[in-house]
């Protein structure tokens, strides 16, 4: 069975500091991977997606970047955090059919 | 392009009552439709999906949804809600397996004891 992990579970960071969030999918080769951002109590905003190693497409950047250094890993990062980056970050993967499966999420608080 | 409208931001029902959460989508072809549930501080979990065939699809925990093409709707139903059903429910649409999924804004369900 496939499993998806996100790290860290939660982060509290200062404005202007760097950030790196990670997502790993196990048990599935060459998955399509996705990053979403969710404001507190809010809608889902798709940020990036990747269908293969080294290739990332941006949907909405929000001063963030993403990379896929390995087949099973998707990284979300920024060099300078903004207050507006606070929220819940969700990674998702998609098998060969249509639905997506989500990770447990990372809660980010920027102070 | 596809889009999803969930007209009710918040729905409150009493435990044991029936439930309908509304979802309308916009897509000219035959869509792939989904309902997800999000419990506090967790990721989204797939409740049910519609690809084709029987327009009434069954999901987990007694949830079902009906695809009505003429109305562009995919409402979620449950005959008798439990307090543990309190969560945020998202409707989503996709044009296919290689296409982006579009999510609605979500409906907060509050089940009163």
Tab-separated table of C-alpha atoms in Angstrom:
chain	number	residue	atom	x	y	z
A	1	UNK	CA	0.000	0.000	0.000
A	2	UNK	CA	1.078	3.526	-0.689
A	3	UNK	CA	1.807	5.927	2.123
A	4	UNK	CA	2.419	9.641	2.063
A	5	UNK	CA	4.364	11.500	4.717
A	6	UNK	CA	4.871	15.187	5.290
A	7	UNK	CA	7.446	16.867	7.470
A	8	UNK	CA	7.534	18.663	9.726
A	9	UNK	CA	4.131	18.300	11.336
A	10	UNK	CA	4.193	21.947	12.368
A	11	UNK	CA	6.540	24.907	12.166
A	12	UNK	CA	6.697	28.303	13.813
A	13	UNK	CA	8.975	30.638	11.889
A	14	UNK	CA	9.895	34.277	11.845
A	15	UNK	CA	9.108	36.622	8.963
A	16	UNK	CA	12.057	36.717	6.598
A	17	UNK	CA	13.407	33.321	7.591
A	18	UNK	CA	13.784	30.431	5.130
A	19	UNK	CA	11.447	27.474	4.911
A	20	UNK	CA	11.599	23.953	3.627
A	21	UNK	CA	8.664	21.535	3.767
A	22	UNK	CA	8.909	17.976	2.586
A	23	UNK	CA	6.653	15.274	1.226
A	24	UNK	CA	7.483	11.633	0.546
A	25	UNK	CA	5.357	8.983	-1.111
A	26	UNK	CA	6.236	5.343	-0.581
A	27	UNK	CA	4.973	2.343	-2.479
A	28	UNK	CA	4.337	4.054	-5.782
A	29	UNK	CA	6.816	4.745	-8.532
A	30	UNK	CA	6.602	7.922	-10.598
A	31	UNK	CA	3.569	9.406	-8.857
A	32	UNK	CA	2.094	12.724	-9.820
A	33	UNK	CA	2.691	14.993	-6.823
A	34	UNK	CA	0.936	18.193	-5.765
A	35	UNK	CA	1.320	20.996	-3.231
A	36	UNK	CA	-1.702	22.831	-1.855
A	37	UNK	CA	-2.002	25.743	0.542
A	38	UNK	CA	-4.994	26.245	2.794
A	39	UNK	CA	-5.598	29.360	4.813
A	40	UNK	CA	-7.121	28.781	8.224
A	41	UNK	CA	-10.636	27.493	7.661
A	42	UNK	CA	-10.250	28.309	4.012
A	43	UNK	CA	-10.233	26.982	0.522
A	44	UNK	CA	-7.572	24.860	-1.089
A	45	UNK	CA	-5.160	26.623	-3.371
A	46	UNK	CA	-3.102	24.421	-5.652
A	47	UNK	CA	0.480	25.688	-5.780
A	48	UNK	CA	2.627	23.263	-7.762
A	49	UNK	CA	2.516	19.883	-9.382
A	50	UNK	CA	5.101	17.472	-10.706
A	51	UNK	CA	4.738	14.455	-12.935
A	52	UNK	CA	8.390	13.424	-12.981
A	53	UNK	CA	11.732	13.958	-11.280
A	54	UNK	CA	13.219	17.375	-11.893
A	55	UNK	CA	10.076	18.771	-13.464
A	56	UNK	CA	7.758	21.106	-11.531
A	57	UNK	CA	4.911	23.197	-12.867
A	58	UNK	CA	3.623	26.254	-11.052
A	59	UNK	CA	-0.076	26.969	-10.673
A	60	UNK	CA	0.118	29.790	-8.148
A	61	UNK	CA	3.512	30.678	-6.712
A	62	UNK	CA	2.778	32.865	-3.665
A	63	UNK	CA	6.549	33.622	-3.460
A	64	UNK	CA	7.272	29.931	-2.964
A	65	UNK	CA	9.170	27.408	-5.024
A	66	UNK	CA	9.043	23.659	-5.358
A	67	UNK	CA	11.448	20.963	-6.403
A	68	UNK	CA	11.367	17.250	-7.007
A	69	UNK	CA	14.860	15.953	-6.315
A	70	UNK	CA	13.841	12.292	-6.194
A	71	UNK	CA	11.028	10.222	-7.636
A	72	UNK	CA	9.366	9.915	-4.239
A	73	UNK	CA	10.110	13.377	-2.830
A	74	UNK	CA	8.552	16.805	-3.294
A	75	UNK	CA	9.955	19.875	-1.539
A	76	UNK	CA	8.313	23.257	-0.986
A	77	UNK	CA	10.556	26.133	-0.014
A	78	UNK	CA	11.210	29.824	0.186
A	79	UNK	CA	14.169	31.930	1.199
A	80	UNK	CA	12.069	34.614	2.906
A	81	UNK	CA	8.832	33.897	4.667
A	82	UNK	CA	5.959	36.373	4.687
A	83	UNK	CA	3.153	36.629	7.204
A	84	UNK	CA	0.804	35.576	4.423
A	85	UNK	CA	2.540	32.198	4.175
A	86	UNK	CA	0.892	31.069	7.370
A	87	UNK	CA	-1.555	28.229	6.884
A	88	UNK	CA	-1.815	24.544	6.266
A	89	UNK	CA	0.270	22.940	3.529
A	90	UNK	CA	-0.935	19.738	1.981
A	91	UNK	CA	0.889	17.364	-0.289
A	92	UNK	CA	-1.084	14.998	-2.485
A	93	UNK	CA	-0.338	12.238	-4.934
A	94	UNK	CA	-2.326	10.847	-7.799
A	95	UNK	CA	-2.287	7.328	-9.193
A	96	UNK	CA	-3.149	6.523	-12.764
A	97	UNK	CA	-6.766	7.455	-12.288
A	98	UNK	CA	-8.407	10.673	-11.319
A	99	UNK	CA	-8.589	11.126	-7.565
A	100	UNK	CA	-5.861	12.534	-5.367
A	101	UNK	CA	-4.732	11.213	-2.007
A	102	UNK	CA	-3.579	13.691	0.580
A	103	UNK	CA	-0.891	13.673	3.221
A	104	UNK	CA	-1.509	14.710	6.837
A	105	UNK	CA	-0.363	18.268	6.240
A	106	UNK	CA	2.072	20.731	7.806
A	107	UNK	CA	0.814	23.667	9.844
A	108	UNK	CA	2.950	26.760	9.379
A	109	UNK	CA	2.757	29.801	11.610
A	110	UNK	CA	4.759	32.842	10.579
A	111	UNK	CA	5.293	35.462	13.263
B	1	UNK	CA	-12.374	25.279	-17.511
B	2	UNK	CA	-13.960	23.440	-14.686
B	3	UNK	CA	-15.213	24.983	-11.464
B	4	UNK	CA	-17.147	23.923	-8.406
B	5	UNK	CA	-19.648	25.838	-6.300
B	6	UNK	CA	-20.613	24.816	-2.808
B	7	UNK	CA	-23.278	27.385	-1.946
B	8	UNK	CA	-23.428	26.632	1.774
B	9	UNK	CA	-20.398	27.696	3.766
B	10	UNK	CA	-21.817	26.171	6.936
B	11	UNK	CA	-24.573	23.665	7.617
B	12	UNK	CA	-25.858	22.792	11.070
B	13	UNK	CA	-27.947	19.698	11.683
B	14	UNK	CA	-29.028	17.713	14.706
B	15	UNK	CA	-27.611	14.282	15.333
B	16	UNK	CA	-29.762	11.639	13.709
B	17	UNK	CA	-31.155	14.007	11.120
B	18	UNK	CA	-30.670	13.566	7.398
B	19	UNK	CA	-28.114	15.631	5.517
B	20	UNK	CA	-27.616	17.089	2.097
B	21	UNK	CA	-24.558	19.128	1.151
B	22	UNK	CA	-24.908	20.849	-2.164
B	23	UNK	CA	-22.395	20.897	-4.992
B	24	UNK	CA	-22.727	22.336	-8.485
B	25	UNK	CA	-19.986	22.016	-11.053
B	26	UNK	CA	-19.197	23.657	-14.325
B	27	UNK	CA	-17.831	21.476	-17.103
B	28	UNK	CA	-19.151	20.835	-20.580
B	29	UNK	CA	-18.117	17.191	-20.801
B	30	UNK	CA	-18.669	14.261	-18.482
B	31	UNK	CA	-16.799	15.059	-15.313
B	32	UNK	CA	-14.980	13.023	-12.730
B	33	UNK	CA	-16.536	14.061	-9.411
B	34	UNK	CA	-15.354	13.666	-5.849
B	35	UNK	CA	-16.296	14.401	-2.291
B	36	UNK	CA	-13.564	14.766	0.318
B	37	UNK	CA	-13.820	15.268	4.079
B	38	UNK	CA	-11.338	17.153	6.246
B	39	UNK	CA	-11.316	16.731	10.005
B	40	UNK	CA	-9.620	19.418	12.105
B	41	UNK	CA	-5.861	19.621	11.638
B	42	UNK	CA	-5.838	16.724	9.171
B	43	UNK	CA	-5.461	16.184	5.461
B	44	UNK	CA	-8.347	15.473	3.121
B	45	UNK	CA	-9.832	11.993	2.894
B	46	UNK	CA	-11.718	10.724	-0.121
B	47	UNK	CA	-15.351	9.960	0.721
B	48	UNK	CA	-16.567	8.878	-2.686
B	49	UNK	CA	-16.055	9.365	-6.399
B	50	UNK	CA	-18.013	9.231	-9.618
B	51	UNK	CA	-16.452	8.305	-12.930
B	52	UNK	CA	-19.326	6.782	-14.922
B	53	UNK	CA	-22.239	4.377	-14.685
B	54	UNK	CA	-24.763	4.394	-11.864
B	55	UNK	CA	-25.308	8.051	-10.967
B	56	UNK	CA	-25.752	7.218	-7.304
B	57	UNK	CA	-22.428	6.357	-5.722
B	58	UNK	CA	-21.871	4.998	-2.276
B	59	UNK	CA	-19.034	6.116	-0.076
B	60	UNK	CA	-17.643	5.455	3.334
B	61	UNK	CA	-19.566	5.872	6.591
B	62	UNK	CA	-23.004	5.800	4.958
B	63	UNK	CA	-22.459	8.751	2.631
B	64	UNK	CA	-23.750	8.737	-0.909
B	65	UNK	CA	-23.928	11.228	-3.747
B	66	UNK	CA	-25.977	11.518	-6.881
B	67	UNK	CA	-24.686	12.801	-10.194
B	68	UNK	CA	-27.422	14.717	-12.016
B	69	UNK	CA	-26.022	15.813	-15.347
B	70	UNK	CA	-29.027	17.913	-16.327
B	71	UNK	CA	-28.572	19.956	-13.179
B	72	UNK	CA	-24.749	19.869	-13.097
B	73	UNK	CA	-24.991	18.738	-9.511
B	74	UNK	CA	-23.345	16.182	-7.276
B	75	UNK	CA	-24.975	16.589	-3.875
B	76	UNK	CA	-23.769	14.593	-0.900
B	77	UNK	CA	-26.331	12.863	1.309
B	78	UNK	CA	-26.503	10.893	4.490
B	79	UNK	CA	-29.633	9.425	6.030
B	80	UNK	CA	-28.649	9.908	9.660
B	81	UNK	CA	-25.682	11.998	10.790
B	82	UNK	CA	-23.511	11.354	13.805
B	83	UNK	CA	-21.644	13.937	15.859
B	84	UNK	CA	-18.388	12.516	14.470
B	85	UNK	CA	-19.428	13.651	10.985
B	86	UNK	CA	-18.653	17.233	11.996
B	87	UNK	CA	-15.952	18.329	9.560
B	88	UNK	CA	-15.377	20.323	6.398
B	89	UNK	CA	-16.577	18.694	3.196
B	90	UNK	CA	-15.095	19.524	-0.200
B	91	UNK	CA	-16.604	18.765	-3.574
B	92	UNK	CA	-14.187	18.491	-6.506
B	93	UNK	CA	-14.286	18.025	-10.262
B	94	UNK	CA	-11.774	16.892	-12.851
B	95	UNK	CA	-11.896	16.453	-16.589
B	96	UNK	CA	-9.921	13.232	-16.351
B	97	UNK	CA	-6.998	11.358	-14.903
B	98	UNK	CA	-4.403	13.700	-16.370
B	99	UNK	CA	-6.291	16.861	-15.613
B	100	UNK	CA	-6.240	19.181	-12.693
B	101	UNK	CA	-8.756	18.725	-9.888
B	102	UNK	CA	-10.763	21.808	-8.979
B	103	UNK	CA	-12.082	22.072	-5.447
B	104	UNK	CA	-15.040	23.954	-4.087
B	105	UNK	CA	-14.655	26.279	-1.125
B	106	UNK	CA	-15.883	23.633	1.285
B	107	UNK	CA	-18.900	23.318	3.570
B	108	UNK	CA	-18.435	23.246	7.327
B	109	UNK	CA	-20.793	20.666	8.798
B	110	UNK	CA	-21.723	21.047	12.444
B	111	UNK	CA	-23.675	18.214	14.032
B	112	UNK	CA	-25.459	19.215	17.225
B	113	UNK	CA	-26.017	16.562	19.881
